[in-house]
Amino acid sequence: MEGGIHGGADKSAFRECFSLTWKNPYVLRLAFSAGIGGLLFGYDTGVISGALLYIKEDFKTVDRETWLQEMIVSMAVAGAIVGAAIGGWANDKFGRRSAILMADFLFLIGAIIMAVAPNPSLIVVGRVFVGLGVGMASMTAPLYISEASPAKIRGALVSTNGFLITGGQFVSYLINLAFTDVKGTWRWMLGIAGVPALLQFILMFTLPESPRWLYRKGREEEAKAIMRRIYSAEDVEHEIRALKDSVESEIFEEGSSEKINITKLCKTKTVRRGLIAGVGLQVFQQFVGINTVMYYSPTIFQLAGFASNRTAILLSLVTAGLNAFGSIISIYLIDRTGRKKLLIISLFGVIVSLGLLTGVFYEVTTHAPAISSLETQRFNNVTCPDYNSSLKAQTWDCMTCLKASSPSCGFCSSPSGKEHPGACWVSNDSVKDLCHNENRLWYTRGCPSNFGWFALLGLGLYIIFFSPGMGTVPWIVNSEIYPLRFRGICGGIAATANWISNLIVAQSFLSLTEAIGTSWTFLMFGVISVIALLFVVVCVPETKGMPMEEIEKMLEGRSLHFKFWKKRSQPVEKGNQTA
């Protein structure tokens, strides 16, 4: 096993993690208090998908302009890019705990602004503040947990942050569902986000700073006191010695404990190799399409043929629940199976799921109900103008109707059944009510289809495979793969890369579905997933069960490890080891 750790450690990690409840509840308290940052991250990711449906109803400009919908979603991501970048510096300068407190304050301000916003512009401003907080929390929470965790259960404890991310997403869909019939729907959905931020702000005042950061800053006695509360009596002295040796070695080799720049990061072999693996994982986590599912899942269900906002949100609750369940699986498997194996299994499943979704949306698009001339022209004042002026109106189907843009048009299903030829009418509230008054379904996003339930199956499989591996492992790897001296800045670089990738995906998804179609968009994510699988096999080392100081030694002499299923029998020796 890599790192020379005894083979039994990983088998008992899950059991030991939960035995902390009575053996050492202090460690569990640290993990869950810091992990509320993950809850904030998850809640914001999930809540906007439902809130956006009702923001569009209150502000017609948002409903008409796809770019404005993408702006409301992605400005939080843009803020998170800045927050993650600042977070790396703040972590090293002020400490992990202080960075979490700053993140909570920013998130609380953003939630208040969104809840009272009188126009879309202020919603965007609030989203930026929330994004700043989420960005800082996303890289600080796993780092704080990792540095305050015993090595053999570190993966499981950092996975609690992943569980709270997915738990936050699940809670956000419950909140979305609870407020669908309440006045001020989206204001409640977005404003409630301030509650967990306030809770974490209070809890973090009762917790200490990261012991490794304290030791790095010369506050050795404080660090030792905290480590004695974290580690067992037989392990604590060894951990203190290892930390002392690591810090002294860095200071000796670099001449200074404070001078860090990009040139130094690139020239340091262990850091460079760690950044390739860490940043690559964060980029691929987004480019395989996860946040198209989390930000836009109700919209995706509407594209698959589910007309009702409430139905779309309810179905999204299923995917959010599966996401939370997958993160629980990750807590169990991460220190048994290992990081790399879990990533590979995860990506195999993601590729298959995206193939299924590609097929489903191809069928939805090519089997759309036809437009009935009789139904469409039954009310002259509501007929879609583009349909009236078209020379090929007899070839129109539902998809053609929804692509009309001057003005936008909707599809009113047939009274004989939603798959039968229906009417293409102008899209506005009065026409929507006219359609509903005749007990017919009104579609503006996607068309009626018998394949809609297969979309739920495809998204469910995607989430089940993504969540335990690609959902949590990139954050775990980035919390443990860098040398202590560079951990804050490198974690910030990786988190920034994640949020930039997130921004690209969030800002382009709806535009891509309009430009090339939903099926081709999911096919594109599938191709990227194949590339991600090759990257993991070649570039990502296994760090299961290894003390942080040993990971640094392993990276220094690392070679490519294609046969990931085979364990290394040799312990890590500096200058003479492989991964």
PDB file of N, CA and C in Angstrom, residues 481-566:
ATOM      1  N   ILE A 481      -2.994  17.020  -1.104  1.00  0.00           N
ATOM      2  CA  ILE A 481      -1.917  16.680  -2.026  1.00  0.00           C
ATOM      3  C   ILE A 481      -0.768  17.690  -2.031  1.00  0.00           C
ATOM      4  N   TYR A 482      -0.968  18.880  -1.477  1.00  0.00           N
ATOM      5  CA  TYR A 482       0.062  19.919  -1.543  1.00  0.00           C
ATOM      6  C   TYR A 482       0.886  19.982  -0.259  1.00  0.00           C
ATOM      7  N   PRO A 483       2.186  20.346  -0.376  1.00  0.00           N
ATOM      8  CA  PRO A 483       2.996  20.575   0.825  1.00  0.00           C
ATOM      9  C   PRO A 483       2.369  21.671   1.688  1.00  0.00           C
ATOM     10  N   LEU A 484       2.559  21.572   2.999  1.00  0.00           N
ATOM     11  CA  LEU A 484       1.917  22.477   3.947  1.00  0.00           C
ATOM     12  C   LEU A 484       2.134  23.934   3.580  1.00  0.00           C
ATOM     13  N   ARG A 485       3.360  24.287   3.219  1.00  0.00           N
ATOM     14  CA  ARG A 485       3.696  25.686   2.948  1.00  0.00           C
ATOM     15  C   ARG A 485       2.898  26.268   1.783  1.00  0.00           C
ATOM     16  N   PHE A 486       2.531  25.409   0.820  1.00  0.00           N
ATOM     17  CA  PHE A 486       1.836  25.865  -0.382  1.00  0.00           C
ATOM     18  C   PHE A 486       0.346  25.511  -0.372  1.00  0.00           C
ATOM     19  N   ARG A 487      -0.130  24.931   0.717  1.00  0.00           N
ATOM     20  CA  ARG A 487      -1.465  24.341   0.705  1.00  0.00           C
ATOM     21  C   ARG A 487      -2.566  25.370   0.489  1.00  0.00           C
ATOM     22  N   GLY A 488      -2.468  26.530   1.149  1.00  0.00           N
ATOM     23  CA  GLY A 488      -3.506  27.537   0.988  1.00  0.00           C
ATOM     24  C   GLY A 488      -3.543  28.110  -0.419  1.00  0.00           C
ATOM     25  N   ILE A 489      -2.381  28.510  -0.941  1.00  0.00           N
ATOM     26  CA  ILE A 489      -2.344  29.141  -2.254  1.00  0.00           C
ATOM     27  C   ILE A 489      -2.695  28.145  -3.356  1.00  0.00           C
ATOM     28  N   CYS A 490      -2.216  26.904  -3.248  1.00  0.00           N
ATOM     29  CA  CYS A 490      -2.521  25.893  -4.267  1.00  0.00           C
ATOM     30  C   CYS A 490      -3.995  25.483  -4.207  1.00  0.00           C
ATOM     31  N   GLY A 491      -4.520  25.378  -2.991  1.00  0.00           N
ATOM     32  CA  GLY A 491      -5.949  25.098  -2.863  1.00  0.00           C
ATOM     33  C   GLY A 491      -6.786  26.201  -3.487  1.00  0.00           C
ATOM     34  N   GLY A 492      -6.341  27.451  -3.329  1.00  0.00           N
ATOM     35  CA  GLY A 492      -7.030  28.582  -3.946  1.00  0.00           C
ATOM     36  C   GLY A 492      -6.968  28.535  -5.464  1.00  0.00           C
ATOM     37  N   ILE A 493      -5.802  28.162  -6.009  1.00  0.00           N
ATOM     38  CA  ILE A 493      -5.658  28.048  -7.469  1.00  0.00           C
ATOM     39  C   ILE A 493      -6.599  26.980  -8.013  1.00  0.00           C
ATOM     40  N   ALA A 494      -6.636  25.817  -7.337  1.00  0.00           N
ATOM     41  CA  ALA A 494      -7.490  24.722  -7.796  1.00  0.00           C
ATOM     42  C   ALA A 494      -8.973  25.087  -7.700  1.00  0.00           C
ATOM     43  N   ALA A 495      -9.364  25.725  -6.574  1.00  0.00           N
ATOM     44  CA  ALA A 495     -10.762  26.124  -6.410  1.00  0.00           C
ATOM     45  C   ALA A 495     -11.144  27.187  -7.439  1.00  0.00           C
ATOM     46  N   THR A 496     -10.216  28.105  -7.730  1.00  0.00           N
ATOM     47  CA  THR A 496     -10.483  29.122  -8.748  1.00  0.00           C
ATOM     48  C   THR A 496     -10.689  28.467 -10.112  1.00  0.00           C
ATOM     49  N   ALA A 497      -9.851  27.473 -10.435  1.00  0.00           N
ATOM     50  CA  ALA A 497     -10.003  26.742 -11.697  1.00  0.00           C
ATOM     51  C   ALA A 497     -11.372  26.063 -11.758  1.00  0.00           C
ATOM     52  N   ASN A 498     -11.815  25.506 -10.613  1.00  0.00           N
ATOM     53  CA  ASN A 498     -13.127  24.866 -10.552  1.00  0.00           C
ATOM     54  C   ASN A 498     -14.240  25.861 -10.862  1.00  0.00           C
ATOM     55  N   TRP A 499     -14.154  27.042 -10.255  1.00  0.00           N
ATOM     56  CA  TRP A 499     -15.223  28.028 -10.426  1.00  0.00           C
ATOM     57  C   TRP A 499     -15.200  28.673 -11.807  1.00  0.00           C
ATOM     58  N   ILE A 500     -14.010  28.838 -12.387  1.00  0.00           N
ATOM     59  CA  ILE A 500     -13.946  29.347 -13.770  1.00  0.00           C
ATOM     60  C   ILE A 500     -14.610  28.350 -14.713  1.00  0.00           C
ATOM     61  N   SER A 501     -14.306  27.066 -14.509  1.00  0.00           N
ATOM     62  CA  SER A 501     -14.921  26.014 -15.331  1.00  0.00           C
ATOM     63  C   SER A 501     -16.431  25.984 -15.110  1.00  0.00           C
ATOM     64  N   ASN A 502     -16.836  26.147 -13.853  1.00  0.00           N
ATOM     65  CA  ASN A 502     -18.258  26.200 -13.505  1.00  0.00           C
ATOM     66  C   ASN A 502     -18.939  27.355 -14.235  1.00  0.00           C
ATOM     67  N   LEU A 503     -18.285  28.520 -14.256  1.00  0.00           N
ATOM     68  CA  LEU A 503     -18.834  29.697 -14.926  1.00  0.00           C
ATOM     69  C   LEU A 503     -19.029  29.436 -16.415  1.00  0.00           C
ATOM     70  N   ILE A 504     -18.035  28.824 -17.046  1.00  0.00           N
ATOM     71  CA  ILE A 504     -18.120  28.542 -18.480  1.00  0.00           C
ATOM     72  C   ILE A 504     -19.320  27.641 -18.767  1.00  0.00           C
ATOM     73  N   VAL A 505     -19.483  26.599 -17.954  1.00  0.00           N
ATOM     74  CA  VAL A 505     -20.587  25.654 -18.165  1.00  0.00           C
ATOM     75  C   VAL A 505     -21.937  26.313 -17.885  1.00  0.00           C
ATOM     76  N   ALA A 506     -22.038  27.026 -16.744  1.00  0.00           N
ATOM     77  CA  ALA A 506     -23.308  27.644 -16.362  1.00  0.00           C
ATOM     78  C   ALA A 506     -23.734  28.726 -17.345  1.00  0.00           C
ATOM     79  N   GLN A 507     -22.762  29.485 -17.867  1.00  0.00           N
ATOM     80  CA  GLN A 507     -23.066  30.599 -18.752  1.00  0.00           C
ATOM     81  C   GLN A 507     -23.401  30.130 -20.165  1.00  0.00           C
ATOM     82  N   SER A 508     -23.038  28.896 -20.510  1.00  0.00           N
ATOM     83  CA  SER A 508     -23.195  28.451 -21.900  1.00  0.00           C
ATOM     84  C   SER A 508     -24.253  27.372 -22.095  1.00  0.00           C
ATOM     85  N   PHE A 509     -24.740  26.727 -21.018  1.00  0.00           N
ATOM     86  CA  PHE A 509     -25.592  25.547 -21.191  1.00  0.00           C
ATOM     87  C   PHE A 509     -26.883  25.860 -21.959  1.00  0.00           C
ATOM     88  N   LEU A 510     -27.654  26.854 -21.497  1.00  0.00           N
ATOM     89  CA  LEU A 510     -28.911  27.162 -22.176  1.00  0.00           C
ATOM     90  C   LEU A 510     -28.671  27.616 -23.612  1.00  0.00           C
ATOM     91  N   SER A 511     -27.605  28.396 -23.821  1.00  0.00           N
ATOM     92  CA  SER A 511     -27.280  28.846 -25.179  1.00  0.00           C
ATOM     93  C   SER A 511     -26.905  27.668 -26.066  1.00  0.00           C
ATOM     94  N   LEU A 512     -26.168  26.702 -25.507  1.00  0.00           N
ATOM     95  CA  LEU A 512     -25.803  25.506 -26.278  1.00  0.00           C
ATOM     96  C   LEU A 512     -27.027  24.690 -26.654  1.00  0.00           C
ATOM     97  N   THR A 513     -27.968  24.534 -25.706  1.00  0.00           N
ATOM     98  CA  THR A 513     -29.168  23.745 -26.019  1.00  0.00           C
ATOM     99  C   THR A 513     -29.988  24.422 -27.120  1.00  0.00           C
ATOM    100  N   GLU A 514     -29.962  25.752 -27.162  1.00  0.00           N
ATOM    101  CA  GLU A 514     -30.676  26.457 -28.222  1.00  0.00           C
ATOM    102  C   GLU A 514     -29.930  26.389 -29.550  1.00  0.00           C
ATOM    103  N   ALA A 515     -28.581  26.423 -29.482  1.00  0.00           N
ATOM    104  CA  ALA A 515     -27.775  26.475 -30.708  1.00  0.00           C
ATOM    105  C   ALA A 515     -27.606  25.104 -31.359  1.00  0.00           C
ATOM    106  N   ILE A 516     -27.270  24.079 -30.568  1.00  0.00           N
ATOM    107  CA  ILE A 516     -26.984  22.763 -31.159  1.00  0.00           C
ATOM    108  C   ILE A 516     -27.953  21.682 -30.694  1.00  0.00           C
ATOM    109  N   GLY A 517     -28.817  22.005 -29.744  1.00  0.00           N
ATOM    110  CA  GLY A 517     -29.788  21.032 -29.256  1.00  0.00           C
ATOM    111  C   GLY A 517     -29.324  20.355 -27.977  1.00  0.00           C
ATOM    112  N   THR A 518     -30.274  19.894 -27.177  1.00  0.00           N
ATOM    113  CA  THR A 518     -29.952  19.280 -25.882  1.00  0.00           C
ATOM    114  C   THR A 518     -29.184  17.979 -26.046  1.00  0.00           C
ATOM    115  N   SER A 519     -29.532  17.166 -27.037  1.00  0.00           N
ATOM    116  CA  SER A 519     -28.861  15.868 -27.207  1.00  0.00           C
ATOM    117  C   SER A 519     -27.390  16.044 -27.558  1.00  0.00           C
ATOM    118  N   TRP A 520     -27.078  16.982 -28.439  1.00  0.00           N
ATOM    119  CA  TRP A 520     -25.673  17.232 -28.798  1.00  0.00           C
ATOM    120  C   TRP A 520     -24.897  17.835 -27.634  1.00  0.00           C
ATOM    121  N   THR A 521     -25.570  18.621 -26.808  1.00  0.00           N
ATOM    122  CA  THR A 521     -24.905  19.189 -25.631  1.00  0.00           C
ATOM    123  C   THR A 521     -24.472  18.088 -24.667  1.00  0.00           C
ATOM    124  N   PHE A 522     -25.375  17.120 -24.401  1.00  0.00           N
ATOM    125  CA  PHE A 522     -25.015  16.017 -23.523  1.00  0.00           C
ATOM    126  C   PHE A 522     -23.964  15.105 -24.159  1.00  0.00           C
ATOM    127  N   LEU A 523     -23.994  14.956 -25.469  1.00  0.00           N
ATOM    128  CA  LEU A 523     -22.960  14.172 -26.154  1.00  0.00           C
ATOM    129  C   LEU A 523     -21.592  14.823 -25.966  1.00  0.00           C
ATOM    130  N   MET A 524     -21.549  16.143 -26.045  1.00  0.00           N
ATOM    131  CA  MET A 524     -20.299  16.866 -25.828  1.00  0.00           C
ATOM    132  C   MET A 524     -19.750  16.610 -24.423  1.00  0.00           C
ATOM    133  N   PHE A 525     -20.640  16.630 -23.411  1.00  0.00           N
ATOM    134  CA  PHE A 525     -20.202  16.328 -22.048  1.00  0.00           C
ATOM    135  C   PHE A 525     -19.672  14.887 -21.959  1.00  0.00           C
ATOM    136  N   GLY A 526     -20.277  13.971 -22.709  1.00  0.00           N
ATOM    137  CA  GLY A 526     -19.830  12.581 -22.707  1.00  0.00           C
ATOM    138  C   GLY A 526     -18.421  12.433 -23.256  1.00  0.00           C
ATOM    139  N   VAL A 527     -18.115  13.152 -24.333  1.00  0.00           N
ATOM    140  CA  VAL A 527     -16.763  13.103 -24.913  1.00  0.00           C
ATOM    141  C   VAL A 527     -15.745  13.659 -23.919  1.00  0.00           C
ATOM    142  N   ILE A 528     -16.094  14.757 -23.255  1.00  0.00           N
ATOM    143  CA  ILE A 528     -15.191  15.332 -22.240  1.00  0.00           C
ATOM    144  C   ILE A 528     -14.966  14.339 -21.103  1.00  0.00           C
ATOM    145  N   SER A 529     -15.999  13.567 -20.744  1.00  0.00           N
ATOM    146  CA  SER A 529     -15.869  12.577 -19.667  1.00  0.00           C
ATOM    147  C   SER A 529     -14.871  11.479 -20.030  1.00  0.00           C
ATOM    148  N   VAL A 530     -14.828  11.109 -21.310  1.00  0.00           N
ATOM    149  CA  VAL A 530     -13.842  10.111 -21.765  1.00  0.00           C
ATOM    150  C   VAL A 530     -12.430  10.670 -21.592  1.00  0.00           C
ATOM    151  N   ILE A 531     -12.244  11.931 -21.955  1.00  0.00           N
ATOM    152  CA  ILE A 531     -10.924  12.572 -21.779  1.00  0.00           C
ATOM    153  C   ILE A 531     -10.567  12.642 -20.292  1.00  0.00           C
ATOM    154  N   ALA A 532     -11.558  12.946 -19.444  1.00  0.00           N
ATOM    155  CA  ALA A 532     -11.324  13.007 -17.993  1.00  0.00           C
ATOM    156  C   ALA A 532     -10.879  11.649 -17.455  1.00  0.00           C
ATOM    157  N   LEU A 533     -11.471  10.579 -17.953  1.00  0.00           N
ATOM    158  CA  LEU A 533     -11.096   9.232 -17.517  1.00  0.00           C
ATOM    159  C   LEU A 533      -9.632   8.942 -17.839  1.00  0.00           C
ATOM    160  N   LEU A 534      -9.201   9.303 -19.033  1.00  0.00           N
ATOM    161  CA  LEU A 534      -7.798   9.099 -19.422  1.00  0.00           C
ATOM    162  C   LEU A 534      -6.881   9.936 -18.533  1.00  0.00           C
ATOM    163  N   PHE A 535      -7.283  11.151 -18.216  1.00  0.00           N
ATOM    164  CA  PHE A 535      -6.485  12.025 -17.348  1.00  0.00           C
ATOM    165  C   PHE A 535      -6.302  11.407 -15.968  1.00  0.00           C
ATOM    166  N   VAL A 536      -7.367  10.883 -15.384  1.00  0.00           N
ATOM    167  CA  VAL A 536      -7.288  10.282 -14.049  1.00  0.00           C
ATOM    168  C   VAL A 536      -6.346   9.091 -14.049  1.00  0.00           C
ATOM    169  N   VAL A 537      -6.457   8.228 -15.063  1.00  0.00           N
ATOM    170  CA  VAL A 537      -5.614   7.034 -15.132  1.00  0.00           C
ATOM    171  C   VAL A 537      -4.137   7.417 -15.194  1.00  0.00           C
ATOM    172  N   VAL A 538      -3.813   8.471 -15.938  1.00  0.00           N
ATOM    173  CA  VAL A 538      -2.413   8.827 -16.180  1.00  0.00           C
ATOM    174  C   VAL A 538      -1.841   9.774 -15.114  1.00  0.00           C
ATOM    175  N   CYS A 539      -2.610  10.747 -14.670  1.00  0.00           N
ATOM    176  CA  CYS A 539      -2.045  11.879 -13.924  1.00  0.00           C
ATOM    177  C   CYS A 539      -2.375  11.944 -12.428  1.00  0.00           C
ATOM    178  N   VAL A 540      -3.355  11.188 -11.953  1.00  0.00           N
ATOM    179  CA  VAL A 540      -3.789  11.340 -10.560  1.00  0.00           C
ATOM    180  C   VAL A 540      -3.206  10.211  -9.700  1.00  0.00           C
ATOM    181  N   PRO A 541      -2.442  10.547  -8.635  1.00  0.00           N
ATOM    182  CA  PRO A 541      -1.885   9.522  -7.757  1.00  0.00           C
ATOM    183  C   PRO A 541      -2.892   9.065  -6.710  1.00  0.00           C
ATOM    184  N   GLU A 542      -2.651   7.913  -6.118  1.00  0.00           N
ATOM    185  CA  GLU A 542      -3.476   7.436  -5.009  1.00  0.00           C
ATOM    186  C   GLU A 542      -2.896   7.960  -3.703  1.00  0.00           C
ATOM    187  N   THR A 543      -3.726   8.574  -2.871  1.00  0.00           N
ATOM    188  CA  THR A 543      -3.259   9.139  -1.597  1.00  0.00           C
ATOM    189  C   THR A 543      -3.971   8.511  -0.404  1.00  0.00           C
ATOM    190  N   LYS A 544      -4.678   7.411  -0.639  1.00  0.00           N
ATOM    191  CA  LYS A 544      -5.462   6.764   0.420  1.00  0.00           C
ATOM    192  C   LYS A 544      -4.609   6.401   1.631  1.00  0.00           C
ATOM    193  N   GLY A 545      -5.022   6.849   2.796  1.00  0.00           N
ATOM    194  CA  GLY A 545      -4.404   6.446   4.055  1.00  0.00           C
ATOM    195  C   GLY A 545      -3.031   7.009   4.332  1.00  0.00           C
ATOM    196  N   MET A 546      -2.541   7.923   3.512  1.00  0.00           N
ATOM    197  CA  MET A 546      -1.174   8.428   3.674  1.00  0.00           C
ATOM    198  C   MET A 546      -1.151   9.688   4.539  1.00  0.00           C
ATOM    199  N   PRO A 547      -0.261   9.762   5.533  1.00  0.00           N
ATOM    200  CA  PRO A 547      -0.083  11.030   6.249  1.00  0.00           C
ATOM    201  C   PRO A 547       0.321  12.118   5.264  1.00  0.00           C
ATOM    202  N   MET A 548      -0.038  13.359   5.563  1.00  0.00           N
ATOM    203  CA  MET A 548       0.195  14.447   4.614  1.00  0.00           C
ATOM    204  C   MET A 548       1.673  14.624   4.286  1.00  0.00           C
ATOM    205  N   GLU A 549       2.522  14.418   5.281  1.00  0.00           N
ATOM    206  CA  GLU A 549       3.949  14.586   5.038  1.00  0.00           C
ATOM    207  C   GLU A 549       4.488  13.502   4.103  1.00  0.00           C
ATOM    208  N   GLU A 550       3.885  12.303   4.113  1.00  0.00           N
ATOM    209  CA  GLU A 550       4.304  11.224   3.220  1.00  0.00           C
ATOM    210  C   GLU A 550       3.832  11.460   1.785  1.00  0.00           C
ATOM    211  N   ILE A 551       2.703  12.130   1.631  1.00  0.00           N
ATOM    212  CA  ILE A 551       2.204  12.438   0.281  1.00  0.00           C
ATOM    213  C   ILE A 551       3.227  13.294  -0.456  1.00  0.00           C
ATOM    214  N   GLU A 552       3.814  14.246   0.251  1.00  0.00           N
ATOM    215  CA  GLU A 552       4.830  15.104  -0.358  1.00  0.00           C
ATOM    216  C   GLU A 552       6.015  14.280  -0.853  1.00  0.00           C
ATOM    217  N   LYS A 553       6.462  13.320  -0.046  1.00  0.00           N
ATOM    218  CA  LYS A 553       7.575  12.465  -0.458  1.00  0.00           C
ATOM    219  C   LYS A 553       7.199  11.610  -1.670  1.00  0.00           C
ATOM    220  N   MET A 554       5.971  11.108  -1.666  1.00  0.00           N
ATOM    221  CA  MET A 554       5.517  10.280  -2.778  1.00  0.00           C
ATOM    222  C   MET A 554       5.518  11.069  -4.088  1.00  0.00           C
ATOM    223  N   LEU A 555       5.052  12.301  -4.065  1.00  0.00           N
ATOM    224  CA  LEU A 555       4.996  13.114  -5.279  1.00  0.00           C
ATOM    225  C   LEU A 555       6.386  13.442  -5.812  1.00  0.00           C
ATOM    226  N   GLU A 556       7.356  13.542  -4.909  1.00  0.00           N
ATOM    227  CA  GLU A 556       8.700  13.926  -5.330  1.00  0.00           C
ATOM    228  C   GLU A 556       9.326  12.886  -6.257  1.00  0.00           C
ATOM    229  N   GLY A 557       8.976  11.635  -6.057  1.00  0.00           N
ATOM    230  CA  GLY A 557       9.556  10.587  -6.909  1.00  0.00           C
ATOM    231  C   GLY A 557       8.522   9.842  -7.710  1.00  0.00           C
ATOM    232  N   ARG A 558       7.354  10.468  -7.916  1.00  0.00           N
ATOM    233  CA  ARG A 558       6.230   9.776  -8.529  1.00  0.00           C
ATOM    234  C   ARG A 558       6.472   9.455 -10.000  1.00  0.00           C
ATOM    235  N   SER A 559       6.058   8.234 -10.419  1.00  0.00           N
ATOM    236  CA  SER A 559       6.010   7.860 -11.827  1.00  0.00           C
ATOM    237  C   SER A 559       4.566   7.544 -12.182  1.00  0.00           C
ATOM    238  N   LEU A 560       4.258   7.480 -13.477  1.00  0.00           N
ATOM    239  CA  LEU A 560       2.894   7.204 -13.902  1.00  0.00           C
ATOM    240  C   LEU A 560       2.477   5.809 -13.470  1.00  0.00           C
ATOM    241  N   HIS A 561       1.268   5.696 -12.974  1.00  0.00           N
ATOM    242  CA  HIS A 561       0.781   4.433 -12.396  1.00  0.00           C
ATOM    243  C   HIS A 561      -0.481   4.007 -13.144  1.00  0.00           C
ATOM    244  N   PHE A 562      -0.278   3.287 -14.258  1.00  0.00           N
ATOM    245  CA  PHE A 562      -1.414   2.888 -15.085  1.00  0.00           C
ATOM    246  C   PHE A 562      -2.205   1.758 -14.437  1.00  0.00           C
ATOM    247  N   LYS A 563      -1.522   0.820 -13.763  1.00  0.00           N
ATOM    248  CA  LYS A 563      -2.205  -0.321 -13.146  1.00  0.00           C
ATOM    249  C   LYS A 563      -2.697   0.093 -11.755  1.00  0.00           C
ATOM    250  N   PHE A 564      -3.737   0.942 -11.767  1.00  0.00           N
ATOM    251  CA  PHE A 564      -4.222   1.575 -10.542  1.00  0.00           C
ATOM    252  C   PHE A 564      -4.805   0.583  -9.562  1.00  0.00           C
ATOM    253  N   TRP A 565      -5.200  -0.617 -10.048  1.00  0.00           N
ATOM    254  CA  TRP A 565      -5.848  -1.599  -9.171  1.00  0.00           C
ATOM    255  C   TRP A 565      -4.843  -2.362  -8.324  1.00  0.00           C
ATOM    256  N   LYS A 566      -3.529  -2.219  -8.642  1.00  0.00           N
ATOM    257  CA  LYS A 566      -2.510  -2.942  -7.888  1.00  0.00           C
ATOM    258  C   LYS A 566      -1.948  -2.063  -6.783  1.00  0.00           C
TER     259      LYS A 566
END
